[in-house]
Amino acid sequence: MMNKQSLSEDDVRAKYIDPAIIHAGWSEKMIRRQYFFTDGRIYVKGNLTGRGKRKFADYVLYYKNNIPLALIEAKDNDHTIGDGMQQALDYANTLDIPFVFSSNGKGFLFHDKTVSDGVIEKELSMNEFPSPDFLWDRYKQYKNIGTPAVEKVVTQNYHISSKKPRYYQQIAINRTVEAIAKGENRILLVMATGTGKTYTAFQIAYRLWKSKLKQRILFLADRTALIDQTRRGDFRHFKDAMTVIKKKVVEIDGKEQLVSNKKRGIDSTDKAFSVFLGLYQGLSNSDPEVPDAFKDFSPDFFDLVIVDECHRGSAKEDSKWREILNYFHSATHIGMTATPKETEDVSNIDYFGEPIYTYSLKQGIADGFLAPYKVVKVTLDIDAEGWRPPKGFIDKSGNPVEDRIYNQVDFDKTIVVEERRQIVAQKITDFLCKNGRLDTKTIVFCTDIEHAEGMRQALCNANADLVAENSKYIMRITGDNQEGKDELDNFINPEETYPVIATTSKLMTTGVDAQTCKLIVLDSRIESMTEFKQIIGRGTRINEEFDKTFFTIMDFRNVTHHFADPDFDGEPVKVMTNSEHEDFHDAEDEDVDMVMEDDEEIVFQQDQIVDHDEDTHQEKIVVNGVEVSIIHERVQYLDNDGKIITESLTDYTRRNILNLFPNEEDFITVWRNAETKRSIVEELENNGIFIDALKEEIGLEYDPFDLICHIAFDAKPLTRKERAENVKKRNYFTKYGELAQKVISALLDKYASDGLLTIEDTKVLKLDPINKIALPVEIIEAFGGKESYKSALTELENALYKTA
């Protein structure tokens, strides 16, 4: 008889759990073993990154493709039957799975999340595992899937494309399809930028279309780039069933006129199409002489409307965009955004209802699907202290400059200080020189179009060598400039080298899928949390093929104070009251780019609609001859909770280390007893200790050991060179032969120059200068074999830290 007690977890799964679930009727195509559902958080280590552990469930059981019903956590026989339950419940909550099991091969502990009272957990024998039909019936009852018609929609397969949905996309898709199948007509999905909203929208639309619940679908966006990306991206699978709604400028009776498709004799309401992509601006018109294109369609033509970036104009009840939604009021409306709009006057929740699902930036970074960031805060003297022109000071036009104190609010909005722009451009250039001038795609967010153009010129002068090689190294990409907009696709294309730097105002705040953007520069006062979130989203996409695993935010205007606001990554909360809902005021919206009718000129031009950046056309005072300098610079990182570290790096490090090691003796004991010091350093980094950043701040010549002891326990640090010299003075290794002593001396020199983590790796024997002493095999033999070499290395490490 087999002794279960001696079986490993793998044995328990193969010999007991697999047969039990297969016997219960679960086929192989319904079972996913070791289901990895995160990519592992990316940790920033100076300019390098590493990934944490990926999360995986031992088993996830599916009733149909991408409808998970059950999760099983397996343990070996040294554990009790329920030892895996808490971990299983944590994973099941993340994955939105209702039926949860833990097993050690002797039976199952079954936790039924559909039960609200009574027996929620019970033990089952290995022969009592529930069948797929049993759990599906329980699921239908729990989800109120009461009719065959609803069940048909809910079980409609996904489109089989080259990529499978991530777990959060699957939840968003399934919840939305279920809600619509049961008759809900207003849905709000909140998903961080870079998490695949368009893919999610496509799978929702596809499943509803294939199930024949929704046959004519309108996808609404407010940027030409968003329509183009949607058409060329995931929605391309609709093929000939999809069309784009357009307006055109045509010549009628010798005059250019903007007309709808119907007036041109084109039936854009052709029922041969099922999916229609349309711009808000293309469907509506401010000119009363030109009929709105959306009225080419009957009010009940569409049965599903998907509103992309719904935080923008559609959030405001009295906007022209809302008029389109009200016209198609009988259709189901799905709002999708990374940043729901909730103010006293504007509310996504008031229109769409509470979000059916939220996947935040914080969660995306924790799961490893979004890139983390670090912040470089740069303070200029005239920003911090203000600038008052000397008596009689004149501007570049020869006019006297008003005698008052100009501050950050004024700079680049009402007054241009040329030296300020030059020092900002130089700081950006210095960063690029350290990090790669051709492979660090950069977006510089400016106050307005004039500022964007001024920064383009300043950056060109700071990078004259590369601009001389290719004039498109730096481009201004704003709504008024066709040449710049023509380069937008090249900027976001990872395969294209140019442009590297884009200066902009509002145009690139949203709808720009910049996968390889590694630097975001904030040189504009951004008061709106919604706009700030959108801008940060330009950098959060990961592209490991092009070495994009994190990004840097360079902040010249203290805009990143928004990170400390609980609203930055909190749940959206409805603010609007009923009385406010009935009495909207016409005051200027604080989010300048959220109401495009007010702040961005809409121009209809050939086949595309162009949205312009904010440009007040206000004449600015331009001055030069002003001394400007950087008075403070600080690098901030994300902590393990996904929050930006606002205290000093040393204070933050001290607090974290003391949480791990209450006193110096505990730390030294762990350090000395560790099999490798690399494992301790990695553990420290995984707990939010930024070793490389500490080296930059305190000294590159110090070992991680000395950095930790100095910061946390106020110990006097020794440089690596000092530690190596101390060992050499003690003649510890005279017991070894001449060759071995030469190697030890070289290892000490290598430690002094490169650190302990280098000499711990046996590959060091192939590096200069050790490889000049003897071949690796000869070195190992000189110590009496591999194990003896390892012992000598351990002895060397102990000698290095003997002074501790």
mmCIF file of C-alpha atoms in Angstrom, residues 35-368:
data_model
loop_
_atom_site.group_PDB
_atom_site.id
_atom_site.type_symbol
_atom_site.label_atom_id
_atom_site.label_comp_id
_atom_site.label_asym_id
_atom_site.label_seq_id
_atom_site.Cartn_x
_atom_site.Cartn_y
_atom_site.Cartn_z
ATOM 1 C CA TYR A 35 -2.547 28.462 -14.048
ATOM 2 C CA PHE A 36 -0.295 31.535 -13.918
ATOM 3 C CA PHE A 37 -2.449 34.655 -13.731
ATOM 4 C CA THR A 38 0.096 37.417 -13.054
ATOM 5 C CA ASP A 39 3.414 38.244 -14.697
ATOM 6 C CA GLY A 40 5.230 39.115 -11.460
ATOM 7 C CA ARG A 41 5.728 42.665 -10.284
ATOM 8 C CA ILE A 42 8.602 44.580 -11.843
ATOM 9 C CA TYR A 43 11.053 45.995 -9.298
ATOM 10 C CA VAL A 44 13.170 48.978 -10.310
ATOM 11 C CA LYS A 45 16.813 48.668 -9.232
ATOM 12 C CA GLY A 46 18.500 51.866 -10.311
ATOM 13 C CA ASN A 47 18.316 51.660 -14.091
ATOM 14 C CA LEU A 48 17.793 47.892 -14.030
ATOM 15 C CA THR A 49 14.663 45.901 -13.281
ATOM 16 C CA GLY A 50 13.793 42.444 -12.019
ATOM 17 C CA ARG A 51 10.510 40.569 -11.742
ATOM 18 C CA GLY A 52 8.968 39.166 -8.606
ATOM 19 C CA LYS A 53 7.269 35.794 -8.428
ATOM 20 C CA ARG A 54 4.273 35.101 -10.640
ATOM 21 C CA LYS A 55 1.102 33.982 -8.914
ATOM 22 C CA PHE A 56 -0.454 30.720 -10.008
ATOM 23 C CA ALA A 57 -3.276 28.443 -8.953
ATOM 24 C CA ASP A 58 -2.722 24.689 -8.897
ATOM 25 C CA TYR A 59 -6.003 24.080 -10.763
ATOM 26 C CA VAL A 60 -8.648 26.253 -12.373
ATOM 27 C CA LEU A 61 -11.678 24.393 -13.749
ATOM 28 C CA TYR A 62 -13.708 25.867 -16.601
ATOM 29 C CA TYR A 63 -17.279 25.048 -17.575
ATOM 30 C CA LYS A 64 -16.773 26.635 -21.004
ATOM 31 C CA ASN A 65 -13.913 28.495 -22.574
ATOM 32 C CA ASN A 66 -13.035 31.411 -20.278
ATOM 33 C CA ILE A 67 -15.856 30.796 -17.783
ATOM 34 C CA PRO A 68 -14.004 29.596 -14.664
ATOM 35 C CA LEU A 69 -16.062 27.861 -12.002
ATOM 36 C CA ALA A 70 -13.679 26.280 -9.498
ATOM 37 C CA LEU A 71 -10.181 26.666 -8.071
ATOM 38 C CA ILE A 72 -8.199 23.965 -6.255
ATOM 39 C CA GLU A 73 -5.139 24.507 -4.091
ATOM 40 C CA ALA A 74 -3.094 21.328 -3.526
ATOM 41 C CA LYS A 75 -0.815 20.538 -0.590
ATOM 42 C CA ASP A 76 1.336 17.538 0.261
ATOM 43 C CA ASN A 77 0.315 15.070 2.963
ATOM 44 C CA ASP A 78 2.300 16.880 5.657
ATOM 45 C CA HIS A 79 -0.485 19.479 5.540
ATOM 46 C CA THR A 80 -4.071 19.141 6.670
ATOM 47 C CA ILE A 81 -6.912 19.036 4.167
ATOM 48 C CA GLY A 82 -7.668 22.730 4.648
ATOM 49 C CA ASP A 83 -4.173 24.197 4.869
ATOM 50 C CA GLY A 84 -4.417 25.555 1.326
ATOM 51 C CA MET A 85 -7.831 27.201 1.765
ATOM 52 C CA GLN A 86 -6.794 30.714 2.748
ATOM 53 C CA GLN A 87 -4.419 30.971 -0.204
ATOM 54 C CA ALA A 88 -7.082 29.474 -2.471
ATOM 55 C CA LEU A 89 -9.680 32.010 -1.292
ATOM 56 C CA ASP A 90 -7.257 34.869 -1.905
ATOM 57 C CA TYR A 91 -6.672 33.677 -5.467
ATOM 58 C CA ALA A 92 -10.387 32.967 -6.021
ATOM 59 C CA ASN A 93 -11.300 36.490 -4.926
ATOM 60 C CA THR A 94 -8.807 37.893 -7.415
ATOM 61 C CA LEU A 95 -10.009 35.616 -10.225
ATOM 62 C CA ASP A 96 -13.741 36.017 -9.433
ATOM 63 C CA ILE A 97 -14.223 32.255 -8.979
ATOM 64 C CA PRO A 98 -17.102 31.120 -6.708
ATOM 65 C CA PHE A 99 -16.212 27.502 -5.848
ATOM 66 C CA VAL A 100 -12.976 26.942 -3.932
ATOM 67 C CA PHE A 101 -11.271 23.711 -2.870
ATOM 68 C CA SER A 102 -8.231 22.698 -0.850
ATOM 69 C CA SER A 103 -6.842 19.147 -0.853
ATOM 70 C CA ASN A 104 -3.939 17.103 0.491
ATOM 71 C CA GLY A 105 -4.936 13.950 -1.384
ATOM 72 C CA LYS A 106 -7.048 12.553 1.454
ATOM 73 C CA GLY A 107 -10.138 14.590 0.634
ATOM 74 C CA PHE A 108 -11.346 18.069 -0.319
ATOM 75 C CA LEU A 109 -12.368 21.043 1.776
ATOM 76 C CA PHE A 110 -15.090 22.798 -0.260
ATOM 77 C CA HIS A 111 -15.768 26.515 0.248
ATOM 78 C CA ASP A 112 -18.932 27.687 -1.532
ATOM 79 C CA LYS A 113 -18.869 31.457 -2.034
ATOM 80 C CA THR A 114 -22.455 31.385 -3.336
ATOM 81 C CA VAL A 115 -23.686 30.559 0.188
ATOM 82 C CA SER A 116 -24.520 33.538 2.406
ATOM 83 C CA ASP A 117 -25.717 31.608 5.455
ATOM 84 C CA GLY A 118 -25.622 28.060 6.712
ATOM 85 C CA VAL A 119 -22.796 25.685 5.776
ATOM 86 C CA ILE A 120 -20.228 27.586 3.710
ATOM 87 C CA GLU A 121 -17.418 25.012 4.075
ATOM 88 C CA LYS A 122 -17.555 21.243 4.255
ATOM 89 C CA GLU A 123 -15.262 18.292 3.739
ATOM 90 C CA LEU A 124 -15.722 15.922 0.791
ATOM 91 C CA SER A 125 -14.161 12.562 0.136
ATOM 92 C CA MET A 126 -11.981 12.165 -2.945
ATOM 93 C CA ASN A 127 -14.959 10.481 -4.675
ATOM 94 C CA GLU A 128 -17.368 13.319 -3.918
ATOM 95 C CA PHE A 129 -15.834 16.086 -6.013
ATOM 96 C CA PRO A 130 -18.718 17.952 -7.753
ATOM 97 C CA SER A 131 -19.414 17.485 -11.463
ATOM 98 C CA PRO A 132 -19.302 20.351 -13.990
ATOM 99 C CA ASP A 133 -23.097 20.300 -14.377
ATOM 100 C CA PHE A 134 -23.627 20.436 -10.603
ATOM 101 C CA LEU A 135 -21.405 23.502 -10.200
ATOM 102 C CA TRP A 136 -22.813 25.137 -13.338
ATOM 103 C CA ASP A 137 -26.343 24.832 -11.976
ATOM 104 C CA ARG A 138 -25.201 26.383 -8.705
ATOM 105 C CA TYR A 139 -23.444 29.132 -10.652
ATOM 106 C CA LYS A 140 -26.557 29.912 -12.719
ATOM 107 C CA GLN A 141 -28.654 30.147 -9.581
ATOM 108 C CA TYR A 142 -26.051 32.395 -7.934
ATOM 109 C CA LYS A 143 -25.791 34.670 -10.985
ATOM 110 C CA ASN A 144 -29.540 34.648 -11.684
ATOM 111 C CA ILE A 145 -29.089 33.118 -15.132
ATOM 112 C CA GLY A 146 -32.701 31.993 -15.198
ATOM 113 C CA THR A 147 -33.608 31.354 -18.823
ATOM 114 C CA PRO A 148 -32.121 29.464 -21.773
ATOM 115 C CA ALA A 149 -31.931 32.751 -23.693
ATOM 116 C CA VAL A 150 -29.721 34.335 -21.030
ATOM 117 C CA GLU A 151 -27.642 31.178 -20.747
ATOM 118 C CA LYS A 152 -27.070 31.166 -24.511
ATOM 119 C CA VAL A 153 -25.545 34.657 -24.348
ATOM 120 C CA VAL A 154 -23.487 33.975 -21.220
ATOM 121 C CA THR A 155 -21.968 30.808 -22.695
ATOM 122 C CA GLN A 156 -21.186 32.343 -26.083
ATOM 123 C CA ASN A 157 -17.536 31.604 -26.876
ATOM 124 C CA TYR A 158 -14.862 34.259 -27.088
ATOM 125 C CA HIS A 159 -13.265 35.108 -30.401
ATOM 126 C CA ILE A 160 -10.256 32.842 -30.721
ATOM 127 C CA SER A 161 -7.437 35.283 -31.443
ATOM 128 C CA SER A 162 -3.691 35.145 -31.036
ATOM 129 C CA LYS A 163 -3.903 36.305 -27.428
ATOM 130 C CA LYS A 164 -5.922 34.936 -24.550
ATOM 131 C CA PRO A 165 -7.574 37.325 -22.136
ATOM 132 C CA ARG A 166 -5.756 38.136 -18.936
ATOM 133 C CA TYR A 167 -7.677 37.333 -15.786
ATOM 134 C CA TYR A 168 -8.959 40.896 -15.242
ATOM 135 C CA GLN A 169 -10.044 41.219 -18.879
ATOM 136 C CA GLN A 170 -11.888 37.929 -18.529
ATOM 137 C CA ILE A 171 -13.708 39.212 -15.438
ATOM 138 C CA ALA A 172 -14.620 42.502 -17.139
ATOM 139 C CA ILE A 173 -15.880 40.708 -20.259
ATOM 140 C CA ASN A 174 -17.842 38.037 -18.381
ATOM 141 C CA ARG A 175 -19.473 40.442 -15.933
ATOM 142 C CA THR A 176 -20.488 42.805 -18.724
ATOM 143 C CA VAL A 177 -21.906 40.092 -20.975
ATOM 144 C CA GLU A 178 -23.833 38.557 -18.063
ATOM 145 C CA ALA A 179 -25.264 41.925 -17.013
ATOM 146 C CA ILE A 180 -26.398 42.801 -20.541
ATOM 147 C CA ALA A 181 -27.846 39.322 -21.078
ATOM 148 C CA LYS A 182 -29.959 39.900 -17.962
ATOM 149 C CA GLY A 183 -31.246 43.240 -19.262
ATOM 150 C CA GLU A 184 -28.922 45.898 -17.821
ATOM 151 C CA ASN A 185 -28.581 48.817 -20.223
ATOM 152 C CA ARG A 186 -25.948 51.076 -18.647
ATOM 153 C CA ILE A 187 -22.537 49.607 -17.814
ATOM 154 C CA LEU A 188 -19.334 51.287 -16.605
ATOM 155 C CA LEU A 189 -15.937 49.564 -16.850
ATOM 156 C CA VAL A 190 -12.900 51.190 -15.225
ATOM 157 C CA MET A 191 -9.552 49.836 -16.428
ATOM 158 C CA ALA A 192 -6.160 51.501 -16.118
ATOM 159 C CA THR A 193 -4.445 52.783 -19.250
ATOM 160 C CA GLY A 194 -2.447 50.027 -20.923
ATOM 161 C CA THR A 195 -4.584 47.144 -19.644
ATOM 162 C CA GLY A 196 -6.359 46.412 -22.926
ATOM 163 C CA LYS A 197 -9.698 48.252 -22.863
ATOM 164 C CA THR A 198 -10.080 47.961 -26.630
ATOM 165 C CA TYR A 199 -9.448 44.211 -26.564
ATOM 166 C CA THR A 200 -11.996 43.920 -23.753
ATOM 167 C CA ALA A 201 -14.519 45.978 -25.723
ATOM 168 C CA PHE A 202 -13.965 43.800 -28.788
ATOM 169 C CA GLN A 203 -14.606 40.523 -26.953
ATOM 170 C CA ILE A 204 -17.748 41.963 -25.343
ATOM 171 C CA ALA A 205 -19.035 43.205 -28.696
ATOM 172 C CA TYR A 206 -18.089 39.969 -30.457
ATOM 173 C CA ARG A 207 -19.833 37.684 -27.958
ATOM 174 C CA LEU A 208 -22.993 39.806 -27.909
ATOM 175 C CA TRP A 209 -22.956 39.957 -31.718
ATOM 176 C CA LYS A 210 -22.349 36.231 -32.248
ATOM 177 C CA SER A 211 -25.099 35.351 -29.766
ATOM 178 C CA LYS A 212 -27.379 37.654 -31.829
ATOM 179 C CA LEU A 213 -28.373 39.655 -28.752
ATOM 180 C CA LYS A 214 -26.822 42.798 -30.267
ATOM 181 C CA GLN A 215 -26.706 43.129 -34.017
ATOM 182 C CA ARG A 216 -25.767 46.762 -34.689
ATOM 183 C CA ILE A 217 -22.965 48.164 -32.596
ATOM 184 C CA LEU A 218 -21.625 51.714 -32.449
ATOM 185 C CA PHE A 219 -18.129 52.289 -31.058
ATOM 186 C CA LEU A 220 -17.724 55.967 -30.126
ATOM 187 C CA ALA A 221 -14.405 57.733 -29.562
ATOM 188 C CA ASP A 222 -13.226 61.336 -29.559
ATOM 189 C CA ARG A 223 -9.824 61.107 -31.215
ATOM 190 C CA THR A 224 -8.983 60.071 -34.732
ATOM 191 C CA ALA A 225 -6.063 58.043 -33.369
ATOM 192 C CA LEU A 226 -8.427 56.012 -31.181
ATOM 193 C CA ILE A 227 -10.639 55.126 -34.145
ATOM 194 C CA ASP A 228 -7.613 54.207 -36.261
ATOM 195 C CA GLN A 229 -6.104 52.040 -33.505
ATOM 196 C CA THR A 230 -9.442 50.310 -32.940
ATOM 197 C CA ARG A 231 -10.001 49.648 -36.637
ATOM 198 C CA ARG A 232 -6.494 48.310 -37.192
ATOM 199 C CA GLY A 233 -6.300 46.508 -33.864
ATOM 200 C CA ASP A 234 -8.637 44.039 -32.185
ATOM 201 C CA PHE A 235 -11.783 45.140 -34.046
ATOM 202 C CA ARG A 236 -10.197 44.111 -37.351
ATOM 203 C CA HIS A 237 -11.627 40.649 -36.733
ATOM 204 C CA PHE A 238 -15.063 42.023 -37.643
ATOM 205 C CA LYS A 239 -13.697 42.357 -41.210
ATOM 206 C CA ASP A 240 -16.382 43.340 -43.758
ATOM 207 C CA ALA A 241 -19.046 43.645 -41.065
ATOM 208 C CA MET A 242 -17.366 46.886 -39.861
ATOM 209 C CA THR A 243 -17.388 50.415 -41.277
ATOM 210 C CA VAL A 244 -16.286 53.896 -40.223
ATOM 211 C CA ILE A 245 -18.805 56.753 -40.119
ATOM 212 C CA LYS A 246 -17.392 59.875 -41.758
ATOM 213 C CA LYS A 247 -18.221 63.402 -42.751
ATOM 214 C CA LYS A 248 -16.467 65.086 -45.643
ATOM 215 C CA VAL A 249 -15.759 68.539 -46.960
ATOM 216 C CA VAL A 250 -17.118 68.560 -50.522
ATOM 217 C CA GLU A 251 -17.666 71.253 -53.109
ATOM 218 C CA ILE A 252 -21.310 72.133 -53.730
ATOM 219 C CA ASP A 253 -22.206 75.033 -56.048
ATOM 220 C CA GLY A 254 -18.611 76.190 -55.986
ATOM 221 C CA LYS A 255 -18.404 76.266 -52.185
ATOM 222 C CA GLU A 256 -16.795 73.866 -49.741
ATOM 223 C CA GLN A 257 -19.416 72.454 -47.427
ATOM 224 C CA LEU A 258 -19.343 69.918 -44.632
ATOM 225 C CA VAL A 259 -21.981 67.283 -45.352
ATOM 226 C CA SER A 260 -23.067 63.960 -43.972
ATOM 227 C CA ASN A 261 -22.857 60.678 -45.825
ATOM 228 C CA LYS A 262 -26.570 60.740 -46.594
ATOM 229 C CA LYS A 263 -26.381 64.126 -48.313
ATOM 230 C CA ARG A 264 -23.549 62.775 -50.464
ATOM 231 C CA GLY A 265 -25.749 59.887 -51.488
ATOM 232 C CA ILE A 266 -23.870 57.381 -49.375
ATOM 233 C CA ASP A 267 -25.967 55.175 -47.130
ATOM 234 C CA SER A 268 -23.860 54.901 -43.996
ATOM 235 C CA THR A 269 -26.837 53.233 -42.326
ATOM 236 C CA ASP A 270 -26.498 50.199 -44.586
ATOM 237 C CA LYS A 271 -27.678 47.230 -42.563
ATOM 238 C CA ALA A 272 -25.051 45.058 -44.225
ATOM 239 C CA PHE A 273 -22.708 46.494 -41.600
ATOM 240 C CA SER A 274 -22.937 45.384 -38.004
ATOM 241 C CA VAL A 275 -20.164 47.413 -36.353
ATOM 242 C CA PHE A 276 -19.798 51.166 -36.838
ATOM 243 C CA LEU A 277 -16.807 53.181 -35.632
ATOM 244 C CA GLY A 278 -17.501 56.872 -35.167
ATOM 245 C CA LEU A 279 -15.998 60.059 -33.794
ATOM 246 C CA TYR A 280 -18.238 62.207 -31.615
ATOM 247 C CA GLN A 281 -17.143 65.204 -33.651
ATOM 248 C CA GLY A 282 -17.934 63.415 -36.895
ATOM 249 C CA LEU A 283 -21.438 62.555 -35.751
ATOM 250 C CA SER A 284 -22.351 66.018 -34.510
ATOM 251 C CA ASN A 285 -21.953 69.539 -35.809
ATOM 252 C CA SER A 286 -22.060 72.993 -34.252
ATOM 253 C CA ASP A 287 -23.272 74.597 -37.480
ATOM 254 C CA PRO A 288 -27.100 74.592 -37.492
ATOM 255 C CA GLU A 289 -27.047 74.644 -41.300
ATOM 256 C CA VAL A 290 -25.397 71.204 -41.403
ATOM 257 C CA PRO A 291 -27.471 68.273 -40.137
ATOM 258 C CA ASP A 292 -25.951 66.076 -37.456
ATOM 259 C CA ALA A 293 -24.690 62.844 -38.960
ATOM 260 C CA PHE A 294 -26.036 60.760 -36.105
ATOM 261 C CA LYS A 295 -29.541 61.695 -37.224
ATOM 262 C CA ASP A 296 -28.874 59.829 -40.473
ATOM 263 C CA PHE A 297 -29.710 56.843 -38.285
ATOM 264 C CA SER A 298 -33.049 56.144 -36.663
ATOM 265 C CA PRO A 299 -33.006 56.381 -32.824
ATOM 266 C CA ASP A 300 -33.416 52.614 -32.515
ATOM 267 C CA PHE A 301 -30.855 51.708 -35.197
ATOM 268 C CA PHE A 302 -28.131 50.695 -32.739
ATOM 269 C CA ASP A 303 -28.733 48.227 -29.952
ATOM 270 C CA LEU A 304 -25.258 48.594 -28.396
ATOM 271 C CA VAL A 305 -23.136 51.753 -28.004
ATOM 272 C CA ILE A 306 -19.601 51.456 -26.592
ATOM 273 C CA VAL A 307 -18.246 54.796 -25.351
ATOM 274 C CA ASP A 308 -14.451 54.850 -25.273
ATOM 275 C CA GLU A 309 -12.761 57.322 -22.893
ATOM 276 C CA CYS A 310 -16.202 58.111 -21.465
ATOM 277 C CA HIS A 311 -14.707 60.493 -18.882
ATOM 278 C CA ARG A 312 -14.394 63.094 -21.606
ATOM 279 C CA GLY A 313 -17.259 65.040 -23.186
ATOM 280 C CA SER A 314 -19.931 62.380 -22.727
ATOM 281 C CA ALA A 315 -19.660 62.722 -18.953
ATOM 282 C CA LYS A 316 -21.218 66.191 -19.057
ATOM 283 C CA GLU A 317 -25.004 66.126 -19.335
ATOM 284 C CA ASP A 318 -25.401 69.292 -21.382
ATOM 285 C CA SER A 319 -22.662 68.463 -23.899
ATOM 286 C CA LYS A 320 -23.248 67.845 -27.579
ATOM 287 C CA TRP A 321 -21.771 64.400 -27.083
ATOM 288 C CA ARG A 322 -24.410 63.493 -24.502
ATOM 289 C CA GLU A 323 -27.020 64.491 -27.083
ATOM 290 C CA ILE A 324 -25.786 61.610 -29.260
ATOM 291 C CA LEU A 325 -26.174 59.134 -26.396
ATOM 292 C CA ASN A 326 -29.611 60.458 -25.551
ATOM 293 C CA TYR A 327 -30.651 60.096 -29.189
ATOM 294 C CA PHE A 328 -29.722 56.386 -29.076
ATOM 295 C CA HIS A 329 -31.162 56.008 -25.564
ATOM 296 C CA SER A 330 -32.856 52.675 -26.284
ATOM 297 C CA ALA A 331 -29.510 50.986 -26.945
ATOM 298 C CA THR A 332 -27.321 49.434 -24.268
ATOM 299 C CA HIS A 333 -24.503 51.861 -23.408
ATOM 300 C CA ILE A 334 -21.112 50.689 -22.136
ATOM 301 C CA GLY A 335 -18.753 53.369 -20.799
ATOM 302 C CA MET A 336 -15.048 52.549 -20.702
ATOM 303 C CA THR A 337 -12.357 54.673 -19.081
ATOM 304 C CA ALA A 338 -9.215 54.600 -16.997
ATOM 305 C CA THR A 339 -10.287 57.753 -15.187
ATOM 306 C CA PRO A 340 -14.009 58.093 -14.440
ATOM 307 C CA LYS A 341 -15.079 61.705 -14.112
ATOM 308 C CA GLU A 342 -16.757 62.574 -10.805
ATOM 309 C CA THR A 343 -17.176 66.252 -9.904
ATOM 310 C CA GLU A 344 -20.034 68.336 -8.554
ATOM 311 C CA ASP A 345 -21.191 68.946 -12.114
ATOM 312 C CA VAL A 346 -20.094 65.929 -14.119
ATOM 313 C CA SER A 347 -20.604 62.259 -13.343
ATOM 314 C CA ASN A 348 -19.934 59.051 -15.213
ATOM 315 C CA ILE A 349 -21.545 57.096 -12.369
ATOM 316 C CA ASP A 350 -24.725 59.170 -12.545
ATOM 317 C CA TYR A 351 -25.112 58.147 -16.185
ATOM 318 C CA PHE A 352 -23.652 54.626 -16.360
ATOM 319 C CA GLY A 353 -24.064 53.482 -12.759
ATOM 320 C CA GLU A 354 -21.424 52.123 -10.379
ATOM 321 C CA PRO A 355 -18.507 50.391 -12.147
ATOM 322 C CA ILE A 356 -19.253 46.739 -12.829
ATOM 323 C CA TYR A 357 -15.506 46.129 -12.498
ATOM 324 C CA THR A 358 -12.410 48.184 -11.702
ATOM 325 C CA TYR A 359 -8.810 47.278 -12.494
ATOM 326 C CA SER A 360 -6.520 49.974 -11.167
ATOM 327 C CA LEU A 361 -3.044 51.196 -12.057
ATOM 328 C CA LYS A 362 -1.847 50.036 -8.645
ATOM 329 C CA GLN A 363 -3.152 46.510 -9.254
ATOM 330 C CA GLY A 364 -1.716 46.449 -12.771
ATOM 331 C CA ILE A 365 1.749 47.350 -11.451
ATOM 332 C CA ALA A 366 1.464 44.803 -8.611
ATOM 333 C CA ASP A 367 0.516 42.078 -11.119
ATOM 334 C CA GLY A 368 3.381 42.981 -13.448
#
